[in-house]
Coordinates of C-alpha atoms in Angstrom, one line a residue:
X1166 CA -22.1 -31.5 -2.6
X1167 CA -21.1 -28.4 -2.4
X1168 CA -17.7 -26.8 -1.6
X1169 CA -17.3 -25.6 1.9
X1170 CA -17.3 -22.1 2.4
X1171 CA -14.0 -20.5 4.3
X1172 CA -14.1 -19.4 7.7
X1173 CA -12.4 -16.1 6.3
X1174 CA -14.2 -13.4 4.6
X1175 CA -12.9 -12.9 1.2
X1176 CA -10.0 -10.7 1.0
X1177 CA -11.9 -7.2 -0.8
X1178 CA -14.3 -7.2 2.2
X1179 CA -11.9 -6.2 4.3
X1180 CA -12.6 -1.8 5.3
X1181 CA -9.3 -0.3 6.0
X1182 CA -8.7 2.1 9.2
X1183 CA -5.5 3.6 9.4
X1184 CA -4.1 6.3 12.1
X1185 CA -1.2 7.2 10.0
X1186 CA 0.9 4.9 12.9
X1187 CA -0.3 1.4 12.0
X1188 CA -3.4 0.5 10.7
X1189 CA -6.7 -1.7 10.8
X1190 CA -8.5 -4.9 9.7
X1191 CA -12.3 -4.8 9.7
X1192 CA -14.1 -8.1 8.2
X1193 CA -18.1 -7.8 7.1
X1194 CA -19.1 -9.6 10.6
X1195 CA -18.3 -6.4 12.8
X1196 CA -15.3 -7.9 13.8
X1197 CA -10.6 -6.6 13.8
X1198 CA -9.6 -9.5 12.3
X1199 CA -5.9 -7.1 11.9
X1200 CA -4.8 -4.5 14.4
X1201 CA -0.2 -4.3 15.2
X1202 CA 0.7 -2.5 17.3
X1203 CA 2.4 0.7 18.4
X1204 CA 2.9 0.3 14.2
X1205 CA 2.7 -0.8 10.9
X1206 CA 5.1 -3.1 11.4
X1207 CA 4.1 -4.3 14.9
X1208 CA 3.2 -7.9 16.3
X1209 CA -0.2 -8.4 15.6
X1210 CA -2.8 -8.4 18.6
X1211 CA -5.3 -9.1 16.1
X1212 CA -4.3 -11.9 13.7
X1213 CA -7.6 -13.2 13.0
X1214 CA -6.3 -12.1 8.4
X1215 CA -4.3 -15.7 9.4
X1216 CA -5.4 -17.6 11.9
X1217 CA -9.6 -18.0 12.9
X1218 CA -7.6 -18.2 16.9
X1219 CA -5.0 -15.7 16.9
X1220 CA -7.8 -12.9 17.8
X1221 CA -10.5 -10.5 17.2
X1222 CA -12.8 -7.8 18.4
X1223 CA -15.9 -7.0 17.5
X1224 CA -18.8 -4.9 18.2
X1225 CA -22.1 -5.0 16.6
X1226 CA -25.4 -6.3 16.5
X1227 CA -26.0 -10.6 18.4
X1228 CA -26.3 -12.8 16.7
X1229 CA -26.8 -10.9 13.1
X1230 CA -23.2 -11.4 11.1
X1231 CA -24.8 -9.7 7.2
X1232 CA -24.6 -6.3 8.1
X1233 CA -27.1 -4.2 5.8
X1234 CA -24.6 -1.4 4.7
X1235 CA -20.9 -0.3 4.5
X1236 CA -19.3 2.6 3.7
X1237 CA -17.0 5.4 4.4
X1238 CA -17.6 9.0 6.1
X1239 CA -17.4 10.4 2.5
X1240 CA -13.1 12.2 2.1
X1241 CA -12.5 10.1 5.1
X1242 CA -11.0 6.2 6.8
X1243 CA -14.0 6.9 8.9
X1244 CA -15.5 3.7 8.8
X1245 CA -20.2 3.3 8.7
X1246 CA -22.1 -0.1 9.3
X1247 CA -25.8 -0.2 8.7
X1248 CA -27.2 -3.2 10.3
X1249 CA -30.9 -4.7 10.3
X1250 CA -32.0 -6.8 12.7
X1251 CA -35.6 -7.9 13.8
X1252 CA -35.6 -6.0 16.3
X1253 CA -34.4 -2.9 14.7
X1254 CA -31.2 -1.1 13.1
X1255 CA -27.7 0.1 13.9
X1256 CA -24.8 2.6 13.2
X1257 CA -21.8 2.4 14.3
X1258 CA -18.9 4.3 13.1
X1259 CA -15.1 3.2 13.1
X1260 CA -11.6 5.1 12.9
X1261 CA -8.2 4.6 14.8
X1262 CA -8.5 8.7 15.4
X1263 CA -6.9 11.2 14.7
X1264 CA -6.9 15.1 16.4
X1265 CA -4.7 18.3 17.9
X1266 CA -0.9 17.8 18.7
X1267 CA -0.2 17.0 22.1
X1268 CA 2.8 17.0 22.5
X1269 CA 5.7 14.7 22.4
X1270 CA 5.0 11.2 20.9
X1271 CA 6.0 8.7 23.6
X1272 CA 4.6 5.4 21.4
X1273 CA 6.3 5.9 18.1
X1274 CA 8.0 9.3 18.4
X1275 CA 8.0 11.0 15.2
X1276 CA 11.8 11.8 12.8
X1277 CA 10.1 14.5 10.6
X1278 CA 9.2 17.6 11.9
X1279 CA 5.8 16.5 13.7
X1280 CA 2.1 17.8 11.6
X1281 CA -0.6 19.3 13.3
X1282 CA -2.2 16.5 14.0
X1283 CA -1.5 13.3 14.8
X1284 CA -2.5 9.8 16.4
X1285 CA -4.3 9.5 19.4
X1286 CA -3.1 5.6 19.5
X1287 CA -7.4 4.6 20.2
X1288 CA -9.4 2.6 17.7
X1289 CA -12.9 4.5 18.9
X1290 CA -16.2 2.1 17.9
X1291 CA -19.2 4.1 18.6
X1292 CA -23.3 2.1 17.8
X1293 CA -26.0 3.7 17.8
X1294 CA -29.8 2.2 17.8
X1295 CA -31.9 3.7 14.8
X1296 CA -35.3 2.3 15.4
X1297 CA -36.2 -0.4 17.9
X1298 CA -34.6 -1.8 20.9
X1299 CA -31.0 -4.3 19.8
X1300 CA -28.7 -5.8 22.0
X1301 CA -25.6 -5.6 21.4
X1302 CA -21.9 -7.5 22.5
X1303 CA -18.8 -6.5 22.3
X1304 CA -16.4 -9.5 22.3
X1305 CA -12.6 -9.1 22.4
X1306 CA -10.4 -11.8 22.6
X1307 CA -6.1 -10.2 21.7
X1308 CA -3.4 -13.0 21.2
X1309 CA -0.6 -10.5 21.5
X1310 CA 2.8 -11.7 19.4
X1311 CA 1.1 -12.5 16.6
X1312 CA -1.7 -15.1 18.6
X1313 CA 1.0 -16.5 20.5
X1314 CA 0.2 -15.4 23.8
X1315 CA -3.7 -14.9 25.0
X1316 CA -4.4 -11.8 27.1
X1317 CA -4.0 -11.8 30.4
X1318 CA -6.5 -9.3 31.7
X1319 CA -7.1 -7.2 34.7
X1320 CA -10.2 -5.1 35.2
X1321 CA -10.0 -1.6 36.7
X1322 CA -13.2 -0.7 36.9
X1323 CA -16.5 -1.6 36.1
X1324 CA -16.1 0.1 32.9
X1325 CA -12.1 -0.8 32.2
X1326 CA -10.1 -3.0 31.9
X1327 CA -6.3 -4.1 30.5
X1328 CA -5.5 -6.7 28.6
X1329 CA -1.7 -7.6 27.8
X1330 CA 0.9 -10.0 26.6
X1331 CA 4.1 -10.2 25.0
X1332 CA 5.2 -6.8 26.6
X1333 CA 2.3 -4.9 26.0
X1334 CA -0.7 -4.3 27.4
X1335 CA -4.2 -2.1 26.1
X1336 CA -7.3 -0.3 27.7
X1337 CA -10.7 -1.3 26.6
X1338 CA -12.9 0.9 28.3
X1339 CA -16.6 0.8 27.4
X1340 CA -19.8 2.7 28.5
X1341 CA -21.3 -0.6 28.7
X1342 CA -21.0 -3.5 32.4
X1343 CA -17.2 -5.5 31.0
X1344 CA -17.0 -9.4 32.2
X1345 CA -13.7 -11.5 31.7
X1346 CA -14.3 -14.5 30.6
X1347 CA -10.7 -16.3 29.9
X1348 CA -9.0 -14.5 27.6
X1349 CA -11.5 -12.9 26.0
X1350 CA -13.2 -9.8 27.0
X1351 CA -17.2 -9.6 26.8
X1352 CA -19.9 -7.0 27.3
X1353 CA -24.1 -6.8 26.3
X1354 CA -26.4 -4.6 26.3
X1355 CA -29.7 -3.4 24.9
X1356 CA -30.1 -0.6 22.6
X1357 CA -33.6 1.3 22.7
X1358 CA -34.0 3.4 19.6
X1359 CA -32.0 7.1 20.0
X1360 CA -29.7 5.6 22.2
X1361 CA -25.5 4.6 22.0
X1362 CA -22.5 3.2 24.0
X1363 CA -19.5 2.9 23.2
X1364 CA -15.6 1.0 23.0
X1365 CA -12.1 2.2 23.1
X1366 CA -9.3 0.6 22.8
X1367 CA -5.7 1.9 23.9
X1368 CA -2.6 2.3 23.7
X1369 CA -1.6 5.9 24.3
X1370 CA 1.0 6.7 26.9
X1371 CA -0.2 6.7 30.1
X1372 CA -3.3 4.1 28.3
X1373 CA -5.5 7.0 27.9
X1374 CA -9.8 6.1 27.0
X1375 CA -13.2 8.9 26.2
X1376 CA -13.6 10.1 29.1
X1377 CA -17.4 8.9 27.4
X1378 CA -19.8 8.7 25.5
X1379 CA -20.3 11.7 23.9
X1380 CA -16.0 11.5 24.1
X1381 CA -15.6 9.4 21.9
X1382 CA -18.0 10.7 19.4
X1383 CA -16.2 13.9 19.6
X1384 CA -12.7 12.0 18.5
X1385 CA -14.7 10.3 15.2
X1386 CA -15.6 13.6 14.5
X1387 CA -12.2 15.4 14.8
X1388 CA -11.2 12.5 13.0
X1389 CA -14.0 13.2 10.3
X1390 CA -12.0 16.6 10.8
X1391 CA -8.7 15.6 10.1
X1392 CA -9.1 13.6 6.6
X1393 CA -11.5 16.3 4.7
X1394 CA -9.4 19.1 5.4
X1395 CA -6.7 16.7 4.8
X1396 CA -7.9 16.1 1.0
X1397 CA -9.2 18.8 0.6
X1398 CA -4.7 19.8 0.5
X1399 CA -4.9 17.7 -2.8
X1400 CA -6.1 19.7 -6.5
X1401 CA -8.1 16.4 -7.7
X1402 CA -9.8 17.0 -10.5
X1403 CA -13.8 17.9 -11.9
X1404 CA -13.4 14.7 -13.2
X1405 CA -15.6 11.2 -13.0
X1406 CA -12.6 9.6 -12.0
X1407 CA -12.6 12.2 -9.0
X1408 CA -13.7 9.4 -6.8
X1409 CA -11.2 7.2 -7.4
X1410 CA -8.7 9.7 -7.3
X1411 CA -10.4 10.7 -4.3
X1412 CA -10.1 7.2 -2.0
X1413 CA -6.6 5.6 -3.6
X1414 CA -5.3 9.5 -1.8
X1415 CA -7.0 8.7 0.7
X1416 CA -5.0 5.0 0.8
X1417 CA -1.6 6.1 0.3
X1418 CA -1.9 8.9 3.2
X1419 CA -3.8 5.7 5.2
X1420 CA -0.7 3.7 4.3
X1421 CA 2.0 6.9 5.1
X1422 CA 3.9 6.4 8.3
X1423 CA 4.0 9.6 10.1
X1424 CA 6.6 9.6 12.7
X1425 CA 9.7 9.3 9.8
X1426 CA 7.1 9.7 5.6
X1427 CA 8.1 6.1 5.4
X1428 CA 5.5 4.4 3.5
X1429 CA 4.3 0.7 3.5
X1430 CA 4.3 -1.3 0.4
X1431 CA 0.4 -2.9 2.2
X1432 CA -0.4 -3.2 5.8
X1433 CA -0.7 -6.9 6.0
X1434 CA 1.9 -9.8 5.2
X1435 CA 1.0 -13.7 3.8
X1436 CA -2.1 -12.8 2.2
X1437 CA -1.8 -15.2 -1.1
X1438 CA -0.7 -14.1 -4.2
X1439 CA -1.8 -17.9 -4.5
X1440 CA -4.7 -19.3 -3.6
X1441 CA -3.3 -21.8 -1.1
X1442 CA 0.0 -22.0 -2.6
X1443 CA 3.8 -20.6 -1.0
X1444 CA 3.5 -16.2 -2.1
X1445 CA 3.1 -15.1 0.9
X1446 CA 5.4 -12.8 1.5
X1447 CA 5.8 -9.1 4.2
X1448 CA 4.7 -6.2 2.7
X1449 CA 4.6 -3.7 6.1
X1450 CA 8.0 -2.1 4.5
X1451 CA 9.2 0.8 2.6
X1452 CA 10.1 -0.6 -1.2
X1453 CA 12.5 2.3 -2.4
X1454 CA 11.5 1.8 -5.6
X1455 CA 8.0 2.6 -4.9
X1456 CA 9.4 6.1 -4.6
X1457 CA 9.3 7.8 -8.3
X1458 CA 5.7 6.4 -8.5
X1459 CA 4.9 7.6 -4.9
X1460 CA 6.2 11.5 -6.1
X1461 CA 4.3 11.0 -9.2
X1462 CA 1.0 10.5 -7.4
X1463 CA 1.6 13.1 -4.7
X1464 CA 3.0 15.8 -6.8
X1465 CA 0.4 15.3 -9.5
X1466 CA -2.4 15.3 -6.1
X1467 CA 0.1 18.3 -5.4
X1468 CA 0.4 17.1 -1.9
X1469 CA 3.6 18.7 -1.9
X1470 CA 4.4 18.6 2.1
X1471 CA 3.9 14.3 1.9
X1472 CA 6.0 14.7 -0.7
X1473 CA 9.0 16.3 1.0
X1474 CA 8.5 14.0 3.8
X1475 CA 8.8 11.3 1.9
X1476 CA 11.6 12.6 0.3
X1477 CA 13.2 13.2 3.6
X1478 CA 13.7 9.9 4.4
X1479 CA 15.0 8.2 1.9
X1480 CA 18.0 10.9 2.6
X1481 CA 18.3 9.5 5.7
X1482 CA 19.1 5.9 4.7
X1483 CA 22.0 4.2 6.1
X1484 CA 23.2 2.8 2.8
X1485 CA 25.3 -0.1 1.5
X1486 CA 29.0 -0.3 1.7
X1487 CA 28.8 0.5 -1.8
X1488 CA 26.9 3.4 -1.5
X1489 CA 23.4 1.8 -2.7
X1490 CA 20.7 1.9 -1.3
X1491 CA 18.8 -1.7 0.1
X1492 CA 15.8 -2.5 -2.5
X1493 CA 13.4 -1.7 1.0
X1494 CA 14.0 -0.5 4.6
X1495 CA 11.9 -1.3 8.2
X1496 CA 9.3 2.0 8.3
X1497 CA 12.1 3.6 10.8
X1498 CA 14.7 2.2 8.3
X1499 CA 16.1 -0.1 9.9
X1500 CA 17.6 -2.2 7.7
X1501 CA 17.9 -5.7 8.5
X1502 CA 14.1 -7.1 7.6
X1503 CA 15.7 -11.0 8.2
X1504 CA 12.9 -13.9 7.5
X1505 CA 11.2 -15.9 9.8
X1506 CA 8.3 -18.4 9.3
X1507 CA 4.8 -18.8 12.1
X1508 CA 4.4 -22.1 11.2
X1509 CA 2.4 -22.2 14.0
X1510 CA -0.7 -20.0 11.6
X1511 CA -2.7 -21.4 9.5
X1512 CA -2.5 -18.7 7.1
X1513 CA -5.5 -17.0 4.7
X1514 CA -6.6 -20.0 3.7
X1515 CA -4.1 -22.5 4.2
X1516 CA -1.4 -20.8 2.6
X1517 CA 1.7 -21.2 4.4
X1518 CA 3.8 -19.6 5.2
X1519 CA 3.2 -17.1 7.3
X1520 CA 6.4 -15.0 6.7
X1521 CA 8.0 -12.0 8.6
X1522 CA 10.1 -9.8 7.6
X1523 CA 11.4 -10.0 3.8
X1524 CA 14.2 -12.2 2.6
X1525 CA 14.3 -9.9 -0.3
X1526 CA 16.2 -7.4 1.5
X1527 CA 19.6 -7.8 -0.1
X1528 CA 18.4 -9.3 -2.7
X1529 CA 20.5 -7.2 -6.5
X1530 CA 18.0 -5.4 -7.7
X1531 CA 19.7 -2.6 -10.2
X1532 CA 16.2 -0.9 -10.6
X1533 CA 16.6 0.8 -7.7
X1534 CA 19.2 3.4 -8.4
X1535 CA 17.0 4.8 -11.5
X1536 CA 13.7 5.0 -8.7
X1537 CA 16.0 6.6 -7.0
X1538 CA 17.3 9.5 -8.5
X1539 CA 14.0 9.8 -10.8
X1540 CA 12.0 10.9 -7.7
X1541 CA 14.9 13.3 -6.8
X1542 CA 14.1 14.9 -10.2
X1543 CA 11.0 14.9 -10.0
X1544 CA 11.1 17.3 -6.5
X1545 CA 14.1 19.4 -8.5
X1546 CA 11.5 19.9 -10.9
X1547 CA 9.0 20.1 -8.5
X1548 CA 10.4 23.3 -6.6
X1549 CA 13.0 24.6 -8.7
X1550 CA 15.6 23.3 -6.0
X1551 CA 18.1 20.2 -5.2
X1552 CA 17.9 20.2 -1.8
X1553 CA 22.2 20.3 -1.1
X1554 CA 21.7 17.1 1.3
X1555 CA 20.3 14.7 -1.3
X1556 CA 23.7 16.0 -4.2
X1557 CA 25.9 12.9 -2.3
X1558 CA 22.9 10.6 -3.2
X1559 CA 22.9 11.1 -7.4
X1560 CA 26.5 10.4 -6.7
X1561 CA 26.2 7.7 -5.2
X1562 CA 23.2 6.0 -7.1
X1563 CA 24.8 7.4 -10.8
X1564 CA 27.9 5.4 -9.7
X1565 CA 25.8 2.5 -8.3
X1566 CA 24.2 2.2 -11.4
X1567 CA 27.4 3.0 -13.7
X1568 CA 28.9 -0.4 -11.4
X1569 CA 25.9 -2.1 -11.8
X1570 CA 24.2 -2.1 -15.1
X1571 CA 26.2 -4.9 -17.4
X1572 CA 25.4 -7.3 -14.0
X1573 CA 22.8 -9.4 -13.7
X1574 CA 20.3 -9.3 -11.1
X1575 CA 17.0 -10.7 -9.5
X1576 CA 14.2 -8.3 -11.2
X1577 CA 11.9 -6.0 -10.3
X1578 CA 9.9 -8.8 -9.6
X1579 CA 12.4 -10.4 -6.4
X1580 CA 12.3 -13.6 -8.7
X1581 CA 14.5 -16.3 -6.3
X1582 CA 15.9 -17.9 -9.3
X1583 CA 19.6 -17.4 -10.9
X1584 CA 20.2 -14.0 -12.0
X1585 CA 19.3 -12.8 -15.1
X1586 CA 19.8 -10.1 -17.1
X1587 CA 16.4 -8.7 -16.7
X1588 CA 15.3 -5.4 -19.6
X1589 CA 12.9 -3.3 -16.8
X1590 CA 16.2 -3.5 -14.4
X1591 CA 19.0 -1.9 -17.6
X1592 CA 16.2 0.3 -18.1
X1593 CA 16.0 1.4 -14.5
X1594 CA 19.8 2.0 -14.8
X1595 CA 19.0 3.9 -18.0
X1596 CA 16.9 6.4 -16.0
X1597 CA 19.2 6.7 -12.7
X1598 CA 22.3 7.6 -15.7
X1599 CA 19.5 10.0 -17.2
X1600 CA 18.2 11.7 -15.0
X1601 CA 21.8 11.9 -12.8
X1602 CA 23.3 14.0 -15.4
X1603 CA 20.0 16.3 -15.6
X1604 CA 20.1 16.9 -11.6
X1605 CA 24.4 17.5 -12.1
X1606 CA 23.1 19.9 -14.7
X1607 CA 20.9 21.7 -12.3
X1608 CA 24.0 21.8 -10.8
X1609 CA 26.0 22.5 -13.2
X1610 CA 28.6 20.5 -12.8
X1611 CA 29.0 20.1 -17.5
X1612 CA 31.7 17.5 -16.6
X1613 CA 29.9 15.0 -15.3
X1614 CA 26.1 15.8 -17.2
X1615 CA 28.9 15.0 -19.8
X1616 CA 30.1 11.6 -18.0
X1617 CA 26.5 10.1 -17.0
X1618 CA 24.2 10.7 -20.2
X1619 CA 27.2 9.6 -22.3
X1620 CA 26.6 6.8 -20.2
X1621 CA 23.2 6.8 -20.6
X1622 CA 23.3 6.7 -24.8
X1623 CA 25.3 3.8 -23.9
X1624 CA 23.2 1.8 -21.7
X1625 CA 20.5 1.8 -23.9
X1626 CA 22.0 1.2 -27.5
X1627 CA 23.4 -2.1 -25.1
X1628 CA 19.8 -2.7 -24.3
X1629 CA 18.4 -2.1 -27.6
X1630 CA 20.7 -4.6 -28.9
X1631 CA 20.5 -7.4 -26.8
X1632 CA 17.0 -7.1 -24.4
X1633 CA 14.4 -7.0 -27.9
X1634 CA 13.1 -9.6 -29.4
X1635 CA 13.4 -9.8 -33.6
X1636 CA 9.6 -8.7 -32.9
X1637 CA 10.5 -5.8 -32.5
X1638 CA 9.3 -6.4 -29.1
X1639 CA 11.3 -6.0 -25.4
X1640 CA 12.5 -9.2 -23.7
X1641 CA 11.6 -10.0 -20.0
X1642 CA 15.6 -10.6 -20.1
X1643 CA 18.5 -10.9 -22.9
X1644 CA 18.3 -14.9 -23.0
X1645 CA 14.4 -15.3 -23.6
X1646 CA 11.7 -14.2 -25.9
X1647 CA 8.9 -14.3 -23.4
X1648 CA 7.3 -11.2 -22.4
X1649 CA 7.5 -9.2 -18.3
X1650 CA 4.8 -6.7 -17.7
X1651 CA 8.0 -4.2 -16.0
X1652 CA 9.3 -3.4 -19.3
X1653 CA 6.1 -1.0 -20.3
X1654 CA 8.4 1.1 -18.1
X1655 CA 9.9 1.9 -20.9
X1656 CA 6.8 3.5 -22.1
X1657 CA 6.0 5.4 -18.8
X1658 CA 10.0 6.4 -18.1
X1659 CA 10.5 7.6 -21.7
X1660 CA 12.9 5.9 -22.5
X1661 CA 12.6 6.4 -26.9
X1662 CA 10.2 8.5 -27.8
X1663 CA 7.1 6.9 -28.3
X1664 CA 6.1 7.1 -31.8
X1665 CA 8.8 4.2 -32.0
X1666 CA 7.7 1.2 -32.8
X1667 CA 9.6 -0.9 -30.1
X1668 CA 7.1 0.9 -28.1
X1669 CA 4.2 0.4 -29.0
X1670 CA 4.9 -3.5 -30.7
X1671 CA 6.3 -3.9 -26.7
X1672 CA 1.9 -2.7 -25.4
X1673 CA 0.3 -4.3 -28.3
X1674 CA 2.1 -7.8 -26.8
X1675 CA 1.4 -7.5 -23.2
X1676 CA -2.1 -6.9 -24.7
X1677 CA -2.5 -9.5 -25.8
X1678 CA 0.0 -11.9 -25.1
X1679 CA 0.5 -11.3 -21.2
X1680 CA -3.6 -11.2 -20.4
X1681 CA -5.8 -13.2 -19.0
X1682 CA -9.2 -11.0 -19.6
X1683 CA -8.1 -8.5 -20.6
X1684 CA -6.0 -8.4 -16.5
X1685 CA -1.8 -7.8 -17.2
X1686 CA 0.0 -10.6 -15.3
X1687 CA 3.5 -10.1 -14.5
X1688 CA 5.3 -12.5 -16.0
X1689 CA 4.2 -16.3 -17.0
X1690 CA 5.0 -18.6 -14.2
X1691 CA 5.5 -21.8 -17.1
X1692 CA 8.4 -19.3 -18.6
X1693 CA 9.9 -17.5 -15.5
X1694 CA 12.4 -19.0 -13.4
X1695 CA 11.4 -16.7 -9.6
X1696 CA 12.1 -20.3 -7.5
X1697 CA 8.7 -20.6 -6.4
X1698 CA 5.9 -23.4 -7.3
X1699 CA 2.3 -22.2 -8.5
X1700 CA 0.6 -19.4 -10.6
X1701 CA -0.3 -16.4 -9.5
X1702 CA -3.1 -13.9 -10.6
X1703 CA -2.5 -11.2 -12.8
X1704 CA -0.9 -8.5 -11.3
X1705 CA -3.5 -5.0 -11.0
X1706 CA -0.6 -2.1 -11.0
X1707 CA 0.1 -4.1 -13.8
X1708 CA -3.0 -3.6 -15.8
X1709 CA -3.0 -0.1 -14.8
X1710 CA 0.6 0.7 -16.4
X1711 CA -0.8 -1.2 -18.8
X1712 CA -3.9 1.7 -19.3
X1713 CA -0.8 4.2 -19.2
X1714 CA 1.5 2.9 -21.4
X1715 CA -1.9 2.6 -24.2
X1716 CA -2.8 6.5 -23.4
X1717 CA 1.1 7.4 -23.8
X1718 CA 0.7 5.9 -27.5
X1719 CA -1.9 7.6 -28.6
X1720 CA -5.2 4.6 -28.0
X1721 CA -7.2 6.0 -26.0
X1722 CA -10.1 4.7 -25.9
X1723 CA -8.1 1.1 -24.7
X1724 CA -7.3 3.3 -22.2
X1725 CA -10.0 4.5 -20.9
X1726 CA -12.0 0.2 -22.0
X1727 CA -9.3 -1.1 -19.6
X1728 CA -9.6 1.6 -16.8
X1729 CA -13.9 1.2 -16.3
X1730 CA -12.9 -2.7 -16.2
X1731 CA -10.0 -2.4 -14.0
X1732 CA -12.6 0.7 -11.5
X1733 CA -15.6 -1.6 -12.0
X1734 CA -13.2 -4.9 -9.4
X1735 CA -12.7 -2.4 -7.1
X1736 CA -13.2 -3.6 -3.6
X1737 CA -17.2 -2.6 -2.2
X1738 CA -15.2 -0.1 -0.6
X1739 CA -12.7 1.1 -3.7
X1740 CA -9.7 -0.6 -2.5
X1741 CA -7.3 -2.7 -4.7
X1742 CA -5.1 -5.8 -3.2
X1743 CA -1.9 -6.8 -5.8
X1744 CA -3.6 -9.4 -7.4
X1745 CA -7.6 -10.3 -9.3
X1746 CA -7.5 -13.9 -10.2
X1747 CA -9.8 -14.1 -12.8
X1748 CA -11.3 -16.9 -13.0
X1749 CA -13.0 -16.6 -9.7
X1750 CA -13.0 -12.8 -9.3
X1751 CA -11.9 -12.2 -6.8
X1752 CA -8.2 -10.0 -5.1
X1753 CA -4.8 -12.3 -4.0
X1754 CA -1.9 -10.8 -2.6
X1755 CA -1.8 -7.7 0.2
X1756 CA -4.3 -5.3 1.2
X1757 CA -4.7 -2.8 1.2
X1758 CA -1.9 -2.6 -1.5
X1759 CA 0.0 1.0 -1.8
X1760 CA 2.0 0.3 -5.0
X1761 CA -2.1 -0.9 -7.1
X1762 CA -3.6 2.4 -5.7
X1763 CA -0.3 4.9 -7.1
X1764 CA -0.4 2.7 -11.0
X1765 CA -4.4 3.7 -10.5
X1766 CA -3.5 7.7 -10.2
X1767 CA -0.6 7.3 -12.3
X1768 CA -3.7 5.8 -14.8
X1769 CA -6.2 8.6 -14.4
X1770 CA -4.2 11.3 -14.8
X1771 CA -2.8 10.0 -18.1
X1772 CA -6.7 9.6 -19.5
X1773 CA -7.7 13.4 -17.4
X1774 CA -4.7 14.5 -19.2
X1775 CA -6.1 13.1 -22.7
X1776 CA -9.7 13.8 -21.7
X1777 CA -8.8 17.9 -20.8
X1778 CA -6.8 18.3 -23.6
X1779 CA -9.3 17.5 -25.8
X1780 CA -11.2 19.4 -24.3
X1781 CA -9.5 22.8 -24.8
X1782 CA -9.2 21.5 -28.8
X1783 CA -12.8 22.0 -29.3

């Protein structure tokens, strides 16, 4: 007897839409299964992703649930879905629309200088009958506040209805006739060849909606133009990896909160790292450690405006009383991310609890200092300028690294076990002091540069004295010989020359002993006290780090081989979650994951650079 099929689509089968304020996930059957309003970290109004009764919004052919094809319009985050039904063919376009800025944004106000284009605060869906005559259905069944509050509908007229709940209201508009049935608004219509229909959700000021089908189509076309014009600003080399770089760039931009410049780690909360388990976290926040990887990716792609916006967001953050930064903040800069659970939700495929907020926000993680200062140095080197407002941040983070580097912490992976002397945390304290010394030299602060450089050397010697095993491999922490993929950062941040035997030994050991079918684990859960039960999948960012590290130590063929394998496991739309379960060949964890795409860009950059160097040497 075969196992019953899950009612939840595979994580990798979801399509990602964004308007740089919030995002949506659309299942293959045409249902919007995830949308939070008005921003990424707002409460969901469609939460089918976490409970099959927590809200959905389908627009597609009646009685047919498997599409023929799905793709993004090239160079955009606009989705197209082609349907073949017994009576004809349909083409659907879906977009969280963008357009020329019409004045101050009162829905999600900006703290950064507004750009020429901004979100419409609309989800627009159009459908066209390509051939035959096909019955189309619209079923909108929101459940506000993560499924707690079914919608109360109020008809505006035959083609518009307002859904309200938990203090929120949005408007549904369509050129089909709407009927309300309990918590659902429905419409059904037969489209003949060449005919079109549309629907839209609006949470804009005044609940503005498209005037008609032509206006809906126009808004999607303007959104196409926005994404392509934005991508035109990026420097993407003419190379076989170009399509992957472009999709990753569009994904990172789509995970950026335009009003503040922050980037969310992922669109979702509580998608499981362990199927059916408890490793479920809320990733709709900004991790400070992401700063350096974000800046590296954006600068590599020549997206300096976005890099500056993110750096200004970091500069605006309120520090802890000792001057250090928290490991994460809300996308509006708030500090309190207290964690709670929604036990009434089933969770994705039974993975519980469903978490809102993230209890790791007040953990001690000493790597944060290095992430900030490496990012500032990247920005200073790029712009040939160190803004005056960033210098106090340099001083406070350098002092934080001086005060913290000898203390244990929870490590880069936010382990919920006992604090340890994690090598990657010591490494990032070295990065902090090394970069601080270089930044001090830029300002002609020679005495500070000398103090910080001397301290950096002290940290380096401590790591080499206590953090290297008898086999010449960097340890996870000082009291174990267990491996940890985060020690690959030693290669990526230039801790030692890439010709150093300890760097190569570490890369080789991780590739040999910390992988499953060639994909890299963060650590082995049976060797690490992370305070949780259950096994987790391989971490995609760690696998991309290994690509970068292999390329750095001169193992180009091995790097390219792993990169090819990683590209083959991308979702059908070119997206990556946080983890990959090799036994069942499926994506796990929150989706799409910014860190995975950032690491892809870094790894691709190293391979492309090696290819170009070879061309120049011929």
